[in-house]
């Protein structure tokens, strides 16, 4: 079934971007994938500390943000988690709400986020969270960003279908906006992506992927 802004809904409530012909999260268990790839891949919650800053390429349904917030709250760290995400094609609140129905744990805390998002807010404040979603072409918005992240979630659509999100120049910008000993994690193990991240200054390693994906990539800024 097709609905909303270029979405097709697969069985199980998985939204698929018609623009990129790629699902917004795992056709299996998207929340488990987020935890395996982005949280475990960045060694979280072990590295959490007050003021910790996560940045992300590809906001999508906000599932990664909510998973990070659940993890942050459980860790009991003082103050809010800072979270910045770069998104070219933001979804409507109704589509996000529909997608999150597949993940009761995330849906249970999503109400304040959805209310703010529906009102047009792109700076989101919730208990334990200060988040900003920067909308636009990331090749323009990331270079202009003044922040630095402690951990990156690289979660754009697949490199084969959305190559602009994974180019060498953009990976260099990721590194330039990473704090000392900062990290990244991504579901992709594509060779050109790993080489771009290495060229940007990350020490890159391949790890076991989630589900049917054999490998993923993680790294620390050297």
mmCIF file of N, CA and C in Angstrom, residues 112-214:
data_model
loop_
_atom_site.group_PDB
_atom_site.id
_atom_site.type_symbol
_atom_site.label_atom_id
_atom_site.label_comp_id
_atom_site.label_asym_id
_atom_site.label_seq_id
_atom_site.Cartn_x
_atom_site.Cartn_y
_atom_site.Cartn_z
ATOM 1 N N UNK A 112 5.735 12.640 23.550
ATOM 2 C CA UNK A 112 6.189 14.038 23.535
ATOM 3 C C UNK A 112 6.935 14.399 22.251
ATOM 4 N N UNK A 113 7.746 13.474 21.736
ATOM 5 C CA UNK A 113 8.433 13.707 20.466
ATOM 6 C C UNK A 113 7.426 13.893 19.340
ATOM 7 N N UNK A 114 6.444 13.005 19.240
ATOM 8 C CA UNK A 114 5.477 13.086 18.152
ATOM 9 C C UNK A 114 4.654 14.365 18.234
ATOM 10 N N UNK A 115 4.282 14.767 19.439
ATOM 11 C CA UNK A 115 3.510 16.006 19.600
ATOM 12 C C UNK A 115 4.313 17.208 19.105
ATOM 13 N N UNK A 116 5.589 17.276 19.482
ATOM 14 C CA UNK A 116 6.428 18.394 19.051
ATOM 15 C C UNK A 116 6.670 18.346 17.542
ATOM 16 N N UNK A 117 6.924 17.150 17.026
ATOM 17 C CA UNK A 117 7.178 17.003 15.581
ATOM 18 C C UNK A 117 5.959 17.424 14.771
ATOM 19 N N UNK A 118 4.781 17.016 15.223
ATOM 20 C CA UNK A 118 3.546 17.357 14.508
ATOM 21 C C UNK A 118 3.311 18.858 14.493
ATOM 22 N N UNK A 119 3.809 19.555 15.511
ATOM 23 C CA UNK A 119 3.615 21.013 15.576
ATOM 24 C C UNK A 119 4.611 21.761 14.695
ATOM 25 N N UNK A 120 5.555 21.021 14.099
ATOM 26 C CA UNK A 120 6.564 21.642 13.245
ATOM 27 C C UNK A 120 7.904 21.838 13.907
ATOM 28 N N UNK A 121 8.004 21.493 15.184
ATOM 29 C CA UNK A 121 9.269 21.664 15.892
ATOM 30 C C UNK A 121 10.315 20.703 15.343
ATOM 31 N N UNK A 122 11.526 21.193 15.198
ATOM 32 C CA UNK A 122 12.645 20.327 14.814
ATOM 33 C C UNK A 122 13.728 20.338 15.892
ATOM 34 N N UNK A 123 13.495 21.087 16.947
ATOM 35 C CA UNK A 123 14.257 20.963 18.185
ATOM 36 C C UNK A 123 13.331 20.277 19.176
ATOM 37 N N UNK A 124 13.736 19.104 19.632
ATOM 38 C CA UNK A 124 12.888 18.258 20.452
ATOM 39 C C UNK A 124 13.471 18.177 21.853
ATOM 40 N N UNK A 125 12.644 18.440 22.840
ATOM 41 C CA UNK A 125 13.063 18.337 24.237
ATOM 42 C C UNK A 125 12.132 17.373 24.959
ATOM 43 N N UNK A 126 12.752 16.381 25.568
ATOM 44 C CA UNK A 126 12.032 15.396 26.363
ATOM 45 C C UNK A 126 12.840 15.120 27.621
ATOM 46 N N UNK A 127 12.263 14.405 28.559
ATOM 47 C CA UNK A 127 13.016 14.015 29.745
ATOM 48 C C UNK A 127 14.273 13.254 29.325
ATOM 49 N N UNK A 128 15.428 13.808 29.640
ATOM 50 C CA UNK A 128 16.688 13.148 29.317
ATOM 51 C C UNK A 128 17.176 13.366 27.902
ATOM 52 N N UNK A 129 16.578 14.294 27.169
ATOM 53 C CA UNK A 129 16.962 14.458 25.761
ATOM 54 C C UNK A 129 16.866 15.910 25.318
ATOM 55 N N UNK A 130 17.896 16.355 24.615
ATOM 56 C CA UNK A 130 17.850 17.600 23.847
ATOM 57 C C UNK A 130 18.278 17.237 22.430
ATOM 58 N N UNK A 131 17.358 17.302 21.494
ATOM 59 C CA UNK A 131 17.620 16.838 20.132
ATOM 60 C C UNK A 131 17.301 17.931 19.125
ATOM 61 N N UNK A 132 18.032 17.886 18.019
ATOM 62 C CA UNK A 132 17.748 18.762 16.885
ATOM 63 C C UNK A 132 17.835 17.950 15.602
ATOM 64 N N UNK A 133 16.833 18.095 14.756
ATOM 65 C CA UNK A 133 16.850 17.481 13.430
ATOM 66 C C UNK A 133 17.068 18.602 12.421
ATOM 67 N N UNK A 134 18.192 18.539 11.732
ATOM 68 C CA UNK A 134 18.559 19.575 10.763
ATOM 69 C C UNK A 134 18.142 19.094 9.384
ATOM 70 N N UNK A 135 17.196 19.811 8.787
ATOM 71 C CA UNK A 135 16.583 19.381 7.537
ATOM 72 C C UNK A 135 17.265 20.058 6.351
ATOM 73 N N UNK A 136 17.553 19.270 5.327
ATOM 74 C CA UNK A 136 18.162 19.798 4.118
ATOM 75 C C UNK A 136 19.160 18.809 3.553
ATOM 76 N N UNK A 137 19.812 19.209 2.480
ATOM 77 C CA UNK A 137 20.836 18.373 1.865
ATOM 78 C C UNK A 137 22.040 18.323 2.798
ATOM 79 N N UNK A 138 22.386 17.126 3.266
ATOM 80 C CA UNK A 138 23.447 16.989 4.264
ATOM 81 C C UNK A 138 24.791 17.467 3.730
ATOM 82 N N UNK A 139 24.968 17.475 2.435
ATOM 83 C CA UNK A 139 26.219 17.973 1.867
ATOM 84 C C UNK A 139 26.376 19.472 2.102
ATOM 85 N N UNK A 140 25.254 20.152 2.373
ATOM 86 C CA UNK A 140 25.280 21.569 2.724
ATOM 87 C C UNK A 140 25.175 21.785 4.233
ATOM 88 N N UNK A 141 24.293 21.014 4.887
ATOM 89 C CA UNK A 141 23.988 21.281 6.291
ATOM 90 C C UNK A 141 25.081 20.799 7.240
ATOM 91 N N UNK A 142 25.726 19.666 6.931
ATOM 92 C CA UNK A 142 26.766 19.179 7.839
ATOM 93 C C UNK A 142 27.994 20.092 7.843
ATOM 94 N N UNK A 143 28.502 20.541 6.690
ATOM 95 C CA UNK A 143 29.642 21.457 6.742
ATOM 96 C C UNK A 143 29.355 22.736 7.530
ATOM 97 N N UNK A 144 28.090 23.160 7.539
ATOM 98 C CA UNK A 144 27.728 24.399 8.234
ATOM 99 C C UNK A 144 27.491 24.196 9.729
ATOM 100 N N UNK A 145 27.412 22.953 10.158
ATOM 101 C CA UNK A 145 27.124 22.654 11.556
ATOM 102 C C UNK A 145 28.318 23.026 12.432
ATOM 103 N N UNK A 146 28.030 23.592 13.589
ATOM 104 C CA UNK A 146 29.104 24.036 14.491
ATOM 105 C C UNK A 146 29.445 23.008 15.567
ATOM 106 N N UNK A 147 28.713 21.896 15.609
ATOM 107 C CA UNK A 147 28.885 20.939 16.684
ATOM 108 C C UNK A 147 29.923 19.867 16.402
ATOM 109 N N UNK A 148 30.217 19.093 17.445
ATOM 110 C CA UNK A 148 31.075 17.911 17.348
ATOM 111 C C UNK A 148 30.415 16.795 18.149
ATOM 112 N N UNK A 149 30.421 15.617 17.563
ATOM 113 C CA UNK A 149 29.758 14.482 18.190
ATOM 114 C C UNK A 149 30.765 13.557 18.855
ATOM 115 N N UNK A 150 30.305 12.886 19.899
ATOM 116 C CA UNK A 150 31.092 11.822 20.519
ATOM 117 C C UNK A 150 30.880 10.494 19.806
ATOM 118 N N UNK A 151 29.728 10.332 19.203
ATOM 119 C CA UNK A 151 29.405 9.089 18.487
ATOM 120 C C UNK A 151 28.492 9.408 17.317
ATOM 121 N N UNK A 152 28.740 8.752 16.218
ATOM 122 C CA UNK A 152 27.937 8.921 15.008
ATOM 123 C C UNK A 152 27.161 7.651 14.697
ATOM 124 N N UNK A 153 25.884 7.839 14.346
ATOM 125 C CA UNK A 153 25.072 6.782 13.761
ATOM 126 C C UNK A 153 24.973 7.091 12.260
ATOM 127 N N UNK A 154 25.661 6.334 11.428
ATOM 128 C CA UNK A 154 25.608 6.557 9.981
ATOM 129 C C UNK A 154 24.532 5.648 9.413
ATOM 130 N N UNK A 155 23.352 6.222 9.188
ATOM 131 C CA UNK A 155 22.165 5.419 8.887
ATOM 132 C C UNK A 155 21.400 5.947 7.680
ATOM 133 N N UNK A 156 22.125 6.438 6.681
ATOM 134 C CA UNK A 156 21.453 6.809 5.439
ATOM 135 C C UNK A 156 20.969 5.569 4.706
ATOM 136 N N UNK A 157 20.156 5.772 3.685
ATOM 137 C CA UNK A 157 19.763 4.641 2.852
ATOM 138 C C UNK A 157 21.007 4.020 2.222
ATOM 139 N N UNK A 158 20.872 2.811 1.702
ATOM 140 C CA UNK A 158 22.036 2.024 1.314
ATOM 141 C C UNK A 158 22.941 2.779 0.341
ATOM 142 N N UNK A 159 24.258 2.572 0.451
ATOM 143 C CA UNK A 159 25.193 3.289 -0.424
ATOM 144 C C UNK A 159 24.923 3.075 -1.904
ATOM 145 N N UNK A 160 24.420 1.905 -2.261
ATOM 146 C CA UNK A 160 24.127 1.637 -3.673
ATOM 147 C C UNK A 160 22.966 2.483 -4.180
ATOM 148 N N UNK A 161 22.044 2.867 -3.280
ATOM 149 C CA UNK A 161 20.843 3.583 -3.686
ATOM 150 C C UNK A 161 20.874 5.060 -3.315
ATOM 151 N N UNK A 162 21.762 5.440 -2.420
ATOM 152 C CA UNK A 162 21.844 6.828 -1.972
ATOM 153 C C UNK A 162 23.311 7.219 -1.827
ATOM 154 N N UNK A 163 24.088 7.185 -2.928
ATOM 155 C CA UNK A 163 25.542 7.363 -2.834
ATOM 156 C C UNK A 163 25.971 8.711 -2.287
ATOM 157 N N UNK A 164 25.135 9.767 -2.453
ATOM 158 C CA UNK A 164 25.540 11.091 -1.956
ATOM 159 C C UNK A 164 25.762 11.087 -0.454
ATOM 160 N N UNK A 165 25.074 10.194 0.250
ATOM 161 C CA UNK A 165 25.149 10.161 1.708
ATOM 162 C C UNK A 165 26.440 9.508 2.206
ATOM 163 N N UNK A 166 27.205 8.898 1.289
ATOM 164 C CA UNK A 166 28.349 8.094 1.707
ATOM 165 C C UNK A 166 29.642 8.493 1.005
ATOM 166 N N UNK A 167 29.686 9.629 0.357
ATOM 167 C CA UNK A 167 30.854 10.029 -0.410
ATOM 168 C C UNK A 167 32.039 10.401 0.471
ATOM 169 N N UNK A 168 33.211 10.443 -0.137
ATOM 170 C CA UNK A 168 34.437 10.725 0.601
ATOM 171 C C UNK A 168 34.398 12.104 1.241
ATOM 172 N N UNK A 169 33.876 13.091 0.525
ATOM 173 C CA UNK A 169 33.823 14.443 1.085
ATOM 174 C C UNK A 169 32.926 14.499 2.318
ATOM 175 N N UNK A 170 31.806 13.773 2.277
ATOM 176 C CA UNK A 170 30.896 13.802 3.415
ATOM 177 C C UNK A 170 31.481 13.038 4.600
ATOM 178 N N UNK A 171 32.150 11.931 4.344
ATOM 179 C CA UNK A 171 32.784 11.203 5.446
ATOM 180 C C UNK A 171 33.889 12.044 6.081
ATOM 181 N N UNK A 172 34.565 12.868 5.287
ATOM 182 C CA UNK A 172 35.554 13.793 5.843
ATOM 183 C C UNK A 172 34.879 14.816 6.755
ATOM 184 N N UNK A 173 33.674 15.246 6.385
ATOM 185 C CA UNK A 173 32.926 16.179 7.233
ATOM 186 C C UNK A 173 32.496 15.503 8.532
ATOM 187 N N UNK A 174 32.121 14.234 8.455
ATOM 188 C CA UNK A 174 31.793 13.494 9.672
ATOM 189 C C UNK A 174 32.984 13.528 10.622
ATOM 190 N N UNK A 175 34.172 13.207 10.107
ATOM 191 C CA UNK A 175 35.370 13.210 10.945
ATOM 192 C C UNK A 175 35.662 14.600 11.507
ATOM 193 N N UNK A 176 35.472 15.628 10.684
ATOM 194 C CA UNK A 176 35.752 17.000 11.124
ATOM 195 C C UNK A 176 34.798 17.451 12.219
ATOM 196 N N UNK A 177 33.650 16.760 12.327
ATOM 197 C CA UNK A 177 32.657 17.098 13.341
ATOM 198 C C UNK A 177 32.561 15.994 14.387
ATOM 199 N N UNK A 178 33.708 15.390 14.686
ATOM 200 C CA UNK A 178 33.795 14.343 15.699
ATOM 201 C C UNK A 178 34.802 14.771 16.755
ATOM 202 N N UNK A 179 34.439 14.601 18.021
ATOM 203 C CA UNK A 179 35.340 14.944 19.102
ATOM 204 C C UNK A 179 36.480 13.950 19.234
ATOM 205 N N UNK A 180 37.441 14.276 20.071
ATOM 206 C CA UNK A 180 38.598 13.410 20.287
ATOM 207 C C UNK A 180 38.148 12.027 20.735
ATOM 208 N N UNK A 181 38.707 11.008 20.094
ATOM 209 C CA UNK A 181 38.370 9.609 20.379
ATOM 210 C C UNK A 181 36.905 9.302 20.108
ATOM 211 N N UNK A 182 36.274 10.128 19.282
ATOM 212 C CA UNK A 182 34.898 9.869 18.904
ATOM 213 C C UNK A 182 34.781 8.654 18.008
ATOM 214 N N UNK A 183 33.576 8.188 17.823
ATOM 215 C CA UNK A 183 33.349 6.923 17.122
ATOM 216 C C UNK A 183 32.238 7.047 16.098
ATOM 217 N N UNK A 184 32.163 6.027 15.251
ATOM 218 C CA UNK A 184 31.013 5.875 14.358
ATOM 219 C C UNK A 184 30.627 4.402 14.326
ATOM 220 N N UNK A 185 29.396 4.151 13.920
ATOM 221 C CA UNK A 185 28.951 2.802 13.602
ATOM 222 C C UNK A 185 27.963 2.897 12.458
ATOM 223 N N UNK A 186 27.970 1.887 11.594
ATOM 224 C CA UNK A 186 27.048 1.842 10.468
ATOM 225 C C UNK A 186 26.769 0.406 10.093
ATOM 226 N N UNK A 187 25.587 0.185 9.535
ATOM 227 C CA UNK A 187 25.196 -1.160 9.119
ATOM 228 C C UNK A 187 25.945 -1.624 7.876
ATOM 229 N N UNK A 188 26.531 -0.699 7.118
ATOM 230 C CA UNK A 188 27.141 -1.081 5.846
ATOM 231 C C UNK A 188 28.613 -1.460 6.033
ATOM 232 N N UNK A 189 29.044 -2.416 5.229
ATOM 233 C CA UNK A 189 30.456 -2.797 5.181
ATOM 234 C C UNK A 189 31.018 -2.572 3.781
ATOM 235 N N UNK A 190 30.328 -1.735 2.986
ATOM 236 C CA UNK A 190 30.780 -1.467 1.614
ATOM 237 C C UNK A 190 32.210 -0.951 1.622
ATOM 238 N N UNK A 191 33.035 -1.507 0.738
ATOM 239 C CA UNK A 191 34.449 -1.166 0.726
ATOM 240 C C UNK A 191 34.717 0.303 0.531
ATOM 241 N N UNK A 192 33.996 0.954 -0.375
ATOM 242 C CA UNK A 192 34.273 2.370 -0.637
ATOM 243 C C UNK A 192 33.890 3.242 0.552
ATOM 244 N N UNK A 193 32.901 2.814 1.338
ATOM 245 C CA UNK A 193 32.541 3.570 2.543
ATOM 246 C C UNK A 193 33.631 3.415 3.594
ATOM 247 N N UNK A 194 34.104 2.201 3.799
ATOM 248 C CA UNK A 194 35.175 1.981 4.778
ATOM 249 C C UNK A 194 36.446 2.741 4.390
ATOM 250 N N UNK A 195 36.745 2.736 3.094
ATOM 251 C CA UNK A 195 37.948 3.456 2.647
ATOM 252 C C UNK A 195 37.790 4.958 2.844
ATOM 253 N N UNK A 196 36.593 5.483 2.600
ATOM 254 C CA UNK A 196 36.349 6.918 2.795
ATOM 255 C C UNK A 196 36.495 7.297 4.266
ATOM 256 N N UNK A 197 36.016 6.448 5.156
ATOM 257 C CA UNK A 197 36.134 6.720 6.583
ATOM 258 C C UNK A 197 37.577 6.607 7.046
ATOM 259 N N UNK A 198 38.303 5.656 6.500
ATOM 260 C CA UNK A 198 39.729 5.549 6.823
ATOM 261 C C UNK A 198 40.491 6.780 6.337
ATOM 262 N N UNK A 199 40.167 7.218 5.128
ATOM 263 C CA UNK A 199 40.832 8.408 4.587
ATOM 264 C C UNK A 199 40.535 9.642 5.432
ATOM 265 N N UNK A 200 39.360 9.636 6.069
ATOM 266 C CA UNK A 200 38.972 10.773 6.910
ATOM 267 C C UNK A 200 39.660 10.756 8.270
ATOM 268 N N UNK A 201 40.304 9.637 8.621
ATOM 269 C CA UNK A 201 41.041 9.586 9.871
ATOM 270 C C UNK A 201 40.537 8.588 10.893
ATOM 271 N N UNK A 202 39.499 7.810 10.550
ATOM 272 C CA UNK A 202 38.984 6.811 11.476
ATOM 273 C C UNK A 202 39.781 5.508 11.365
ATOM 274 N N UNK A 203 39.968 4.848 12.494
ATOM 275 C CA UNK A 203 40.457 3.471 12.523
ATOM 276 C C UNK A 203 39.239 2.581 12.367
ATOM 277 N N UNK A 204 39.123 1.933 11.239
ATOM 278 C CA UNK A 204 37.891 1.238 10.861
ATOM 279 C C UNK A 204 38.057 -0.264 11.035
ATOM 280 N N UNK A 205 37.032 -0.889 11.594
ATOM 281 C CA UNK A 205 37.029 -2.345 11.676
ATOM 282 C C UNK A 205 35.658 -2.880 11.250
ATOM 283 N N UNK A 206 35.684 -4.123 10.817
ATOM 284 C CA UNK A 206 34.456 -4.793 10.397
ATOM 285 C C UNK A 206 34.010 -5.716 11.528
ATOM 286 N N UNK A 207 32.718 -5.699 11.812
ATOM 287 C CA UNK A 207 32.152 -6.582 12.828
ATOM 288 C C UNK A 207 30.987 -7.356 12.233
ATOM 289 N N UNK A 208 30.530 -8.340 12.993
ATOM 290 C CA UNK A 208 29.375 -9.120 12.558
ATOM 291 C C UNK A 208 28.155 -8.215 12.478
ATOM 292 N N UNK A 209 27.428 -8.310 11.375
ATOM 293 C CA UNK A 209 26.243 -7.501 11.189
ATOM 294 C C UNK A 209 25.034 -8.066 11.905
ATOM 295 N N UNK A 210 23.906 -7.432 11.669
ATOM 296 C CA UNK A 210 22.650 -7.853 12.297
ATOM 297 C C UNK A 210 21.846 -8.704 11.329
ATOM 298 N N UNK A 211 21.275 -9.770 11.842
ATOM 299 C CA UNK A 211 20.391 -10.590 11.024
ATOM 300 C C UNK A 211 21.103 -11.179 9.825
ATOM 301 N N UNK A 212 20.520 -10.937 8.640
ATOM 302 C CA UNK A 212 21.086 -11.532 7.423
ATOM 303 C C UNK A 212 22.316 -10.785 6.917
ATOM 304 N N UNK A 213 22.628 -9.643 7.529
ATOM 305 C CA UNK A 213 23.791 -8.865 7.077
ATOM 306 C C UNK A 213 25.052 -9.421 7.732
ATOM 307 N N UNK A 214 25.969 -9.914 6.930
ATOM 308 C CA UNK A 214 27.142 -10.585 7.467
ATOM 309 C C UNK A 214 28.063 -9.646 8.233
#
